[in-house]
CSV table of C-alpha atoms and ligand atoms in Angstrom, one decimal:
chain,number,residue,atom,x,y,z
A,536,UNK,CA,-12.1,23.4,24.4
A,537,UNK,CA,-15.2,25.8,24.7
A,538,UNK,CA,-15.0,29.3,23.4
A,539,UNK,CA,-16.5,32.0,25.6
A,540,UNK,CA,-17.2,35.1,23.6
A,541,UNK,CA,-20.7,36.7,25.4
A,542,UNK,CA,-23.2,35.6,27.6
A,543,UNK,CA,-25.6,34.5,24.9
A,544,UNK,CA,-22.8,31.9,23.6
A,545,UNK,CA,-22.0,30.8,26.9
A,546,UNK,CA,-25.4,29.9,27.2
A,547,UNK,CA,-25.9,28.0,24.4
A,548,UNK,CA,-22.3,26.3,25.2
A,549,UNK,CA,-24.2,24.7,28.4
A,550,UNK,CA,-27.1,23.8,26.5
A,551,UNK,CA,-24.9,21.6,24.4
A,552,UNK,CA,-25.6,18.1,25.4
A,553,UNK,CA,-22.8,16.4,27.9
A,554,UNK,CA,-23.6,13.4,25.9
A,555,UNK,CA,-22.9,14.4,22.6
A,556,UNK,CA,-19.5,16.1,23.8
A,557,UNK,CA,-18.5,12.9,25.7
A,558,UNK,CA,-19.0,11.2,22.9
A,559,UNK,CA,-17.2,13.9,20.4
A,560,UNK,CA,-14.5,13.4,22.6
A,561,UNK,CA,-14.2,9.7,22.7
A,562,UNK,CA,-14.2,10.2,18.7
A,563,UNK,CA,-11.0,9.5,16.5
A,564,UNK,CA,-9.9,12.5,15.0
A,565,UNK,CA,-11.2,15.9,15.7
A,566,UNK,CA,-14.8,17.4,15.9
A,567,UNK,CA,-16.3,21.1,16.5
A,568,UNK,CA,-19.6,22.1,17.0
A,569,UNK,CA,-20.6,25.8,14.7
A,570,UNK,CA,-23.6,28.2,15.8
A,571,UNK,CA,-25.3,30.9,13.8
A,572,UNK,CA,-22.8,33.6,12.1
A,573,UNK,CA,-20.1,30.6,11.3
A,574,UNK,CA,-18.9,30.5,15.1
A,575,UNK,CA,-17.5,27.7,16.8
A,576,UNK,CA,-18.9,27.2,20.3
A,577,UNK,CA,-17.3,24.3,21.1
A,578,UNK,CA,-14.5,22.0,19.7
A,579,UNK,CA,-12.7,18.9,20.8
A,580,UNK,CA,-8.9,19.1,22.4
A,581,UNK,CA,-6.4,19.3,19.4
A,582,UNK,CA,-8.3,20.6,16.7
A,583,UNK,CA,-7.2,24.2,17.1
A,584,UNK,CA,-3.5,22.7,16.1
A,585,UNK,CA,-4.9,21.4,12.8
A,586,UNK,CA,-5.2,25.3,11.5
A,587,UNK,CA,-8.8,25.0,10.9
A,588,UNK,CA,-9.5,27.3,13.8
A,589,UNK,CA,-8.2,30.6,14.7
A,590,UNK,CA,-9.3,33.4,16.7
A,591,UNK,CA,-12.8,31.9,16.9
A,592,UNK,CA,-13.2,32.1,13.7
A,593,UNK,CA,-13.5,28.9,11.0
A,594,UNK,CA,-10.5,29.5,8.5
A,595,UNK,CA,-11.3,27.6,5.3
A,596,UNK,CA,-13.3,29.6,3.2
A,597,UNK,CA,-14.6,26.2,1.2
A,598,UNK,CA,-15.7,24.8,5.0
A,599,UNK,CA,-17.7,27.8,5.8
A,600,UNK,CA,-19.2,27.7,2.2
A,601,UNK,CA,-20.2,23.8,2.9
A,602,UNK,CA,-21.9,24.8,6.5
A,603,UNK,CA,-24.1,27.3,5.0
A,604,UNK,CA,-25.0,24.7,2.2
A,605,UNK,CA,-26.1,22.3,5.1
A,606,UNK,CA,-27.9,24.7,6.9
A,607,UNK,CA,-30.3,25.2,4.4
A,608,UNK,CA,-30.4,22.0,2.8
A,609,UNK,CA,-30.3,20.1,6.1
A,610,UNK,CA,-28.3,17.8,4.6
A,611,UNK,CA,-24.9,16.1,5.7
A,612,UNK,CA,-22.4,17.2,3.4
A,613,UNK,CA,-19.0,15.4,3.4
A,614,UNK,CA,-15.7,17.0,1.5
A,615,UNK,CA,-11.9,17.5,1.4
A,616,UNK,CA,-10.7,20.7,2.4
A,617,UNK,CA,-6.5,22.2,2.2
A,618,UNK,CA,-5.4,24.2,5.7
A,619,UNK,CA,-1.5,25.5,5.1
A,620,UNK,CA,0.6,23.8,7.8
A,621,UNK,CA,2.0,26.8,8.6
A,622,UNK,CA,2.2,31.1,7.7
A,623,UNK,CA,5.7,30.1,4.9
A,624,UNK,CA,6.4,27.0,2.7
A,625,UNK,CA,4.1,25.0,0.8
A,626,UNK,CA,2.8,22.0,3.1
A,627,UNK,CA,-0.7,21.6,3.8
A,628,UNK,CA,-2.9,19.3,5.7
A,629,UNK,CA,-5.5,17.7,3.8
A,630,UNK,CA,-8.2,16.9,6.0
A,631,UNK,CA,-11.8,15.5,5.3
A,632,UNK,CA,-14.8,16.8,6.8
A,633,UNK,CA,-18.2,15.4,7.3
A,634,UNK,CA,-20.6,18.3,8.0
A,635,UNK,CA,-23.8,17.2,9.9
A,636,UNK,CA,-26.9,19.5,10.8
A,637,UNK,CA,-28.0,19.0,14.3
A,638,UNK,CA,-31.6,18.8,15.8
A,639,UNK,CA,-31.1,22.3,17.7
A,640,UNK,CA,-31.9,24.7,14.9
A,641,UNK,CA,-28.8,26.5,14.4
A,642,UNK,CA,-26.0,24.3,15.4
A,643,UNK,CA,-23.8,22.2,13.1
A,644,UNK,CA,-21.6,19.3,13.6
A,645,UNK,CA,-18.0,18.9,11.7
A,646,UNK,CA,-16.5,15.9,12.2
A,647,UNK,CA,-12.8,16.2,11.0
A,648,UNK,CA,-10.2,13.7,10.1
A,649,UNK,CA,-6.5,14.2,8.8
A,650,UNK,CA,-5.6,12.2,5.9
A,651,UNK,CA,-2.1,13.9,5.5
A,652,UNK,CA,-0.2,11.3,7.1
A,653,UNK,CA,-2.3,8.3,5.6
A,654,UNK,CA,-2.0,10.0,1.8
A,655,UNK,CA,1.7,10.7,2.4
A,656,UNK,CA,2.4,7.0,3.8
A,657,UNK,CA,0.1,5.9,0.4
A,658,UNK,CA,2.3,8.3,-1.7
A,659,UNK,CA,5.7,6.4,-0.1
A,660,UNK,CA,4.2,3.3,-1.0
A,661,UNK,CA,3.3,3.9,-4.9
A,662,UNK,CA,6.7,5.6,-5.1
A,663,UNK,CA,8.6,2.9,-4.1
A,664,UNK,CA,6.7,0.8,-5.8
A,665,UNK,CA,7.4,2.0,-9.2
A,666,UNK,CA,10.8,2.9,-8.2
A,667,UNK,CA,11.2,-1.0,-7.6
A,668,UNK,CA,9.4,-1.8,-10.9
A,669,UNK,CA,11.9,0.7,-12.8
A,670,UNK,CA,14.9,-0.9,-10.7
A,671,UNK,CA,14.1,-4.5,-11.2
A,672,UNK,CA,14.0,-3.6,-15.3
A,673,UNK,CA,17.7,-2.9,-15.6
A,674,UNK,CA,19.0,-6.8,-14.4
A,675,UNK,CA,16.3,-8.6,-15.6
A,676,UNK,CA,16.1,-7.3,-19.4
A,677,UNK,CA,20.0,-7.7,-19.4
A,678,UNK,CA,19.5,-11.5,-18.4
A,679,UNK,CA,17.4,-11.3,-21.4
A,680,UNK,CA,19.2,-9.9,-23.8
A,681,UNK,CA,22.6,-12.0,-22.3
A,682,UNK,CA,20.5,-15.4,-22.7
A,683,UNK,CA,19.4,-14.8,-26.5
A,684,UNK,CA,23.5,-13.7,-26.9
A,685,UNK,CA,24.2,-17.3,-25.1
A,686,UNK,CA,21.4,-19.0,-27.5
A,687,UNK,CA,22.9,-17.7,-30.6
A,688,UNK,CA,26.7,-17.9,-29.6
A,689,UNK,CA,26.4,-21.8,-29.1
A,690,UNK,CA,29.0,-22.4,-31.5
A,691,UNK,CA,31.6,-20.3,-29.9
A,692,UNK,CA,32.4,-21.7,-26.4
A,693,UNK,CA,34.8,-18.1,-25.4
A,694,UNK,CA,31.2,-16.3,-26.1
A,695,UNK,CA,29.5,-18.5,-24.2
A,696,UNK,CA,31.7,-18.2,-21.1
A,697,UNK,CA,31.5,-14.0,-21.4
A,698,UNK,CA,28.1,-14.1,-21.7
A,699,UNK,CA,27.3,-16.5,-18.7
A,700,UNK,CA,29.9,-14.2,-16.5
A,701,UNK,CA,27.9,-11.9,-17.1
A,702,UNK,CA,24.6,-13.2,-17.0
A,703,UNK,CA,26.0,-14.4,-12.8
A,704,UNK,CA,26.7,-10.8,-12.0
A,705,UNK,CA,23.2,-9.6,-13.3
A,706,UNK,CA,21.7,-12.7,-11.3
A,707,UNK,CA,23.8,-11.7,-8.0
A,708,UNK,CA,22.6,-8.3,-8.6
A,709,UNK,CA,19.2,-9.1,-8.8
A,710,UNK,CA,19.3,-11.0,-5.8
A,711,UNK,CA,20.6,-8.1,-3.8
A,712,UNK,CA,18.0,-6.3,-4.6
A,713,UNK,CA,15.4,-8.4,-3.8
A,714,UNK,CA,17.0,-8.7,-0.8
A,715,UNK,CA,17.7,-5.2,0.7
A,716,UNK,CA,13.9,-4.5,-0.7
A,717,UNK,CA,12.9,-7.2,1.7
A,718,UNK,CA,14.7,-6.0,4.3
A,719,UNK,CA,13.4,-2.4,4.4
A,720,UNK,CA,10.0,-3.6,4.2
A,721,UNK,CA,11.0,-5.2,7.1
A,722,UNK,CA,12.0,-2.3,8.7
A,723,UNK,CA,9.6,0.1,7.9
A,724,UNK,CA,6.7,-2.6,9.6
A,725,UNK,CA,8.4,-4.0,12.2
A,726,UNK,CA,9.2,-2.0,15.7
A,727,UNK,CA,12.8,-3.0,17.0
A,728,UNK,CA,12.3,-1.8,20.3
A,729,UNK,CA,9.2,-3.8,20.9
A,730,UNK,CA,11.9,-6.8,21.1
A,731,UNK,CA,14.9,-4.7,22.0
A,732,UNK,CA,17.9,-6.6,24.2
A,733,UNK,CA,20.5,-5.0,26.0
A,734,UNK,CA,23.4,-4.7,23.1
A,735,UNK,CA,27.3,-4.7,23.2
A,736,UNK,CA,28.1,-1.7,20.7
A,737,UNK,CA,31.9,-3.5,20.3
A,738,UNK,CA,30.0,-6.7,19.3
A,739,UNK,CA,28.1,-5.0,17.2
A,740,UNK,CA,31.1,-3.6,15.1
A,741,UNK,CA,33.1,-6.6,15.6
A,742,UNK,CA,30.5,-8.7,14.0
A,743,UNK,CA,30.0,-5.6,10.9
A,744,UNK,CA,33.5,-5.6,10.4
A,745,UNK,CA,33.2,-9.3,10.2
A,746,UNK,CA,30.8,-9.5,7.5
A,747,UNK,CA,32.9,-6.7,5.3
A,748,UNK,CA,36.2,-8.3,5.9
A,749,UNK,CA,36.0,-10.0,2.3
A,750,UNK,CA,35.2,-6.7,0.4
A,751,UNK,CA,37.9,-5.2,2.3
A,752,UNK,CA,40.3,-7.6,1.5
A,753,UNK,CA,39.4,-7.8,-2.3
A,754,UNK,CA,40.0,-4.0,-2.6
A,755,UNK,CA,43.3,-4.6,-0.3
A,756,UNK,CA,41.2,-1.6,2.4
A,757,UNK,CA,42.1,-2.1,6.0
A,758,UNK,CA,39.4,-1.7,8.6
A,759,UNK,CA,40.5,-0.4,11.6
A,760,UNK,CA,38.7,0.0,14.9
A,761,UNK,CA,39.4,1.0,18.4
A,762,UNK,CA,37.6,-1.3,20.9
A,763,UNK,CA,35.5,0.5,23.6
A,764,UNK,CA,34.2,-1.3,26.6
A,765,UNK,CA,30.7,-1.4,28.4
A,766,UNK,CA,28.8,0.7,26.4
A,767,UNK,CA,25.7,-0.7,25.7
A,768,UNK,CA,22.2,0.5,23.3
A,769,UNK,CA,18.6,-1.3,23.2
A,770,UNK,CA,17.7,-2.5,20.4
A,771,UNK,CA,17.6,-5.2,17.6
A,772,UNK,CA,20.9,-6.6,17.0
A,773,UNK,CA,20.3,-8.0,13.0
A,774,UNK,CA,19.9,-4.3,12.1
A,775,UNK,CA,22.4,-2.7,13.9
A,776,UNK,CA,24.6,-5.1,12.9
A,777,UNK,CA,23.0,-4.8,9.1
A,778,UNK,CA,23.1,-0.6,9.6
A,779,UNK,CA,26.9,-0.4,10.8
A,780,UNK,CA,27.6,-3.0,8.0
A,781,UNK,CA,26.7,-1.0,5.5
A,782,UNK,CA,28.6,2.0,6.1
A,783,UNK,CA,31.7,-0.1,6.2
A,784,UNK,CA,30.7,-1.7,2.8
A,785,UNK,CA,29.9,1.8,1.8
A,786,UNK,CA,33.1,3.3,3.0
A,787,UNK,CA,35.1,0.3,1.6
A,788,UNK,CA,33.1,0.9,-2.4
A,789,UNK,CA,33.9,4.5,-2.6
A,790,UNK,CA,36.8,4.4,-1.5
A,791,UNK,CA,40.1,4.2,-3.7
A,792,UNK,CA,42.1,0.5,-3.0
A,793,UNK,CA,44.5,0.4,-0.4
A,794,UNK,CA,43.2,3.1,1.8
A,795,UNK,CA,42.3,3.0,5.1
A,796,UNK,CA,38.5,2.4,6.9
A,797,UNK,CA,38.3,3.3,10.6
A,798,UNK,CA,35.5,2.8,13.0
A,799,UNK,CA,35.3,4.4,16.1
A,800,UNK,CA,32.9,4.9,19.3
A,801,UNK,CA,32.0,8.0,21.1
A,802,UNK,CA,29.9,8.1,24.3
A,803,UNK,CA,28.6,11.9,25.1
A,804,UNK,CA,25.6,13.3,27.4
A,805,UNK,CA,24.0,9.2,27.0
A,806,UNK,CA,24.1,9.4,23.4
A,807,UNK,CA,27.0,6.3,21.6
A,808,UNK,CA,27.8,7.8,18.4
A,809,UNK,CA,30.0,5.1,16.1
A,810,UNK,CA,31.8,6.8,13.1
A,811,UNK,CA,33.0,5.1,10.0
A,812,UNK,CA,35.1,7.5,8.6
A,813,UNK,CA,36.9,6.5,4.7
A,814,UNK,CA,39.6,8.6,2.9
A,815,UNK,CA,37.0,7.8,-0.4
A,816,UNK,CA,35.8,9.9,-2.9
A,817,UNK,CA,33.3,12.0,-0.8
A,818,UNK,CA,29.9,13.4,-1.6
A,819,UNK,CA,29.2,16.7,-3.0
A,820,UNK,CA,27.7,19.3,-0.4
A,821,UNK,CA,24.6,19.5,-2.9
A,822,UNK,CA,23.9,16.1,-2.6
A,823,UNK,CA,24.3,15.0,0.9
A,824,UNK,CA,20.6,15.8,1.7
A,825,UNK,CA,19.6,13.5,-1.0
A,826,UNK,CA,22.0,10.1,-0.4
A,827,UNK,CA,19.5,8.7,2.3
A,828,UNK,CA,16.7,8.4,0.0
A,829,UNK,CA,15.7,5.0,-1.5
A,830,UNK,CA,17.7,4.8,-4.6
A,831,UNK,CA,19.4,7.6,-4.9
A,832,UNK,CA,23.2,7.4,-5.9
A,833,UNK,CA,25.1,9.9,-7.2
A,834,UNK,CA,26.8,8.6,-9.4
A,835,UNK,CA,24.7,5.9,-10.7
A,836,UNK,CA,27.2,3.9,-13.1
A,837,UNK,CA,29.9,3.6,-10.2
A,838,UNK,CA,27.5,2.3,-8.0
A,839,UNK,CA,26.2,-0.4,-10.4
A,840,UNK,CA,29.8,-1.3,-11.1
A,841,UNK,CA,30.2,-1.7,-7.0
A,842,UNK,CA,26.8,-3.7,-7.1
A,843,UNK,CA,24.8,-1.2,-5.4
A,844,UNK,CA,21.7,-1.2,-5.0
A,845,UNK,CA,20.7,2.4,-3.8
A,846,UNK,CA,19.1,1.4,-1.0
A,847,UNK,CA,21.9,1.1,1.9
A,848,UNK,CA,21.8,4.3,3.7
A,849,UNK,CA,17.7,3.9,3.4
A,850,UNK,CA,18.4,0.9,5.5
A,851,UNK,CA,20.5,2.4,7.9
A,852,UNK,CA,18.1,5.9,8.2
A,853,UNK,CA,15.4,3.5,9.2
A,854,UNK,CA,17.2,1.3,11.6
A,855,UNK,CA,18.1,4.8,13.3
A,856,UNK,CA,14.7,6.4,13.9
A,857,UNK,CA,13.5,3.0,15.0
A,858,UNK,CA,15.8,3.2,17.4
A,859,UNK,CA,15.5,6.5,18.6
A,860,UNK,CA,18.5,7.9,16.6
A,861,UNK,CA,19.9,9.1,13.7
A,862,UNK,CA,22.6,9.2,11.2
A,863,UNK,CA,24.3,12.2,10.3
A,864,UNK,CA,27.8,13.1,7.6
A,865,UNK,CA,30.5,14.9,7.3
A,866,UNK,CA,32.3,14.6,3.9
A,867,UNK,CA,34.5,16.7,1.2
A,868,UNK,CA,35.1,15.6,-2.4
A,869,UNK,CA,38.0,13.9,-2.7
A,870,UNK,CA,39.2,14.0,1.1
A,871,UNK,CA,36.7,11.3,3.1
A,872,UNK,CA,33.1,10.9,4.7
A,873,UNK,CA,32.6,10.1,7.9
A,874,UNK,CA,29.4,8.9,8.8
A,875,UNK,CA,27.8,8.9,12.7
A,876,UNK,CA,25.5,6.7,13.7
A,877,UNK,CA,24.0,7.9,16.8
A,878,UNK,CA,22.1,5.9,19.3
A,879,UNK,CA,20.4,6.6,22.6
A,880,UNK,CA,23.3,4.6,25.5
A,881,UNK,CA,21.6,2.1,27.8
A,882,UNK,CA,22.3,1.9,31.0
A,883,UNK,CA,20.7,-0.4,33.6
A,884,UNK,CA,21.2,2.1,36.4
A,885,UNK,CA,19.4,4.8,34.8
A,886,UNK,CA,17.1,2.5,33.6
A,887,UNK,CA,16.4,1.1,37.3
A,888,UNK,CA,16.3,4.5,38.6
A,889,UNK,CA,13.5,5.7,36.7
B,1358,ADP,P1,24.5,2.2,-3.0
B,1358,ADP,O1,24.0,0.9,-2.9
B,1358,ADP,O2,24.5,2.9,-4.3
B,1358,ADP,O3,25.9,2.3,-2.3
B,1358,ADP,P2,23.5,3.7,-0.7
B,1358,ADP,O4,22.1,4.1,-0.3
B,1358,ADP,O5,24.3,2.9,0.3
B,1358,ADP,O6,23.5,3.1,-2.1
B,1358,ADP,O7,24.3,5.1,-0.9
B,1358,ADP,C1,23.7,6.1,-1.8
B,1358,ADP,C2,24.8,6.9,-2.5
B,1358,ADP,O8,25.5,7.7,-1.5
B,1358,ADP,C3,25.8,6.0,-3.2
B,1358,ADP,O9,25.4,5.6,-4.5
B,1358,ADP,C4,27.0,6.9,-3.2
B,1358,ADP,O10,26.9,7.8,-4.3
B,1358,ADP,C5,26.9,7.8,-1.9
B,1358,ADP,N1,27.7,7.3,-0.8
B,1358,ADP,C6,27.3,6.5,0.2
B,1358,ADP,N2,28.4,6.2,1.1
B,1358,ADP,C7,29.4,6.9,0.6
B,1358,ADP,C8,30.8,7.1,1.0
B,1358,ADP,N3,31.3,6.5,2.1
B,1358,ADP,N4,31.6,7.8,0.2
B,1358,ADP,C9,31.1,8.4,-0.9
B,1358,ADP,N5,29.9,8.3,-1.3
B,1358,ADP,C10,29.0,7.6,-0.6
């Protein structure tokens, strides 16, 4: 991108060396090149987008304040600056700039990269992390406490038997954990699609309803689905199979016993939505936004008492976006939830055409 104000700029535009624009081009991130009077008389394609140029003008008070300190220092300077993300709300990017005097009297270099995504993937991490740390706690310091209850009931075999109940369902719960942890990590590295097979959705549910058919029974909840034929998605089938799975289990645990579960297809404008709709408990309207995130419950003791681990509908988010989809609810307190998983349709034809 050049900017073309008057005939003097211009000029200098075309003394700018091919070279050193190839090369600015070729960079990662973003780079612009600033004359006398703080104006940019040349930039690389995309760096307008980032906010940090507008109406020929630099935007960031702090950048224009680190230019003028090279210029007379002749001196690389490098810094963090903030640009808002856009004219309301509070997101900004954070971007680092390295500002570099050129040879050519006048003319500075700003090389420009955006950490936003890097610190936000960062801030994920160390949030899950010690939301894991925090969540690992609760079992293992009641296997604690339940073994030093088993060491000093010894003489009272009833005692011994409660406490070892117990100490199982903390150990099973533990292990749930550390497995659903393992499988989002899972998620969030690997790329489904990069291994993606042609999938039957009704095999998909047959083989979900499959795995939930115990906790069904043991709650006396019947599962109930309407087969559909040739439609088919691309993707992985372990985590379809693991996202549709735990909706059931989801719709089966909040769910009062001997109601009913029902999953159903839908194929509309190449997009197969599967429902799992319960006649459960439902979700408060103010919390529906918030269910999807990694251990989030809301209710928190009924979960635990259900074995939850506050991580299923984590699971399933991710297995959607990976597969160029999304999951969506519908649900009212004390009448049902239904929720959509929605997946692109595969079809060789179109596939073939293209
Ligand atoms: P959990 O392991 O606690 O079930 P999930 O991530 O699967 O964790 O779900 C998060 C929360 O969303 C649950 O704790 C529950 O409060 C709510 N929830 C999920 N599915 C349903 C449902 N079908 N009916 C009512 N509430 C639900």
């Amino acid at each position: 991108m050049k900017f073309r104000r008057d005939a003097e700029l211009d000029k200098r535009v075309r003394e700018l060396p091919t070279m050193l624009l190839e090369v600015l081009d070729q960079l990662e991130g973003h780079s612009f090149i600033v004359a006398a009077g703080e104006v940019p008389i040349f930039a690389t394609a995309g760096t307008e987008q980032l906010g940090i140029l507008k109406d020929g003008k630099v935007q960031s008070p702090e950048l224009l304040a680190t230019v003028r300190v090279v210029r007379r220092t002749n001196k690389t300077q490098t810094g963090v600056i903030e640009i808002p993300r856009g004219p309301i709300g509070e997101g900004k990017h954070e971007l680092t700039v390295k500002v570099i005097p050129l040879t050519q009297e006048d003319l500075v270099l700003v090389l420009v990269s955006d950490e936003s995504e890097a610190q936000r993937v960062h801030d994920v991490r160390r949030d899950f992390v010690a939301n894991i740390s925090h969540e690992l706690k609760t079992p293992i310091g009641a296997l604690l406490l339940l073994s030093e209850a088993v060491l000093g009931a010894k003489e009272d075999p009833d005692a011994v038997v409660k406490f070892a109940t117990r100490m199982r369902s903390e150990a099973k719960r533990l292990t749930d954990l550390v497995q659903e942890i393992i499988n989002l990590s899972r998620l969030q590295d690997s790329d489904p699609l990069q291994v993606a097979k042609e999938l039957d959705v009704q095999d998909l549910i047959n083989s979900a309803i499959d795995q939930s058919q115990i906790s069904a029974d043991s709650r006396a909840i019947s599962v109930s689905n309407l087969p559909t034929e040739n439609v088919f998605v691309l993707g992985d089938h372990e985590q379809l199979v693991m996202a549709i799975q735990n909706l059931i289990e989801n719709a089966i645990n909040y769910s009062p016993e001997g109601t009913k579960v029902s999953v159903t297809t839908q194929v509309q404008d190449e997009i197969v939505t599967i429902n799992v709709a319960d006649q459960g408990i439902g979700i408060p309207e103010q919390e529906i936004n918030r269910i999807f995130e990694r251990f989030y419950r809301v209710d928190p003791a009924r979960s635990r008492q259900t074995g939850g681990t506050g991580l299923g509908l984590s699971i399933v988010k991710h297995v959607a976006l990976k597969h160029g989809g999304e999951v969506t609810v519908w649900s009212a307190p004390s009448v049902g939830s239904t929720f959509s998983l929605r997946l692109p349709r595969y079809s060789e034809t179109k596939e073939l055409n293209q």
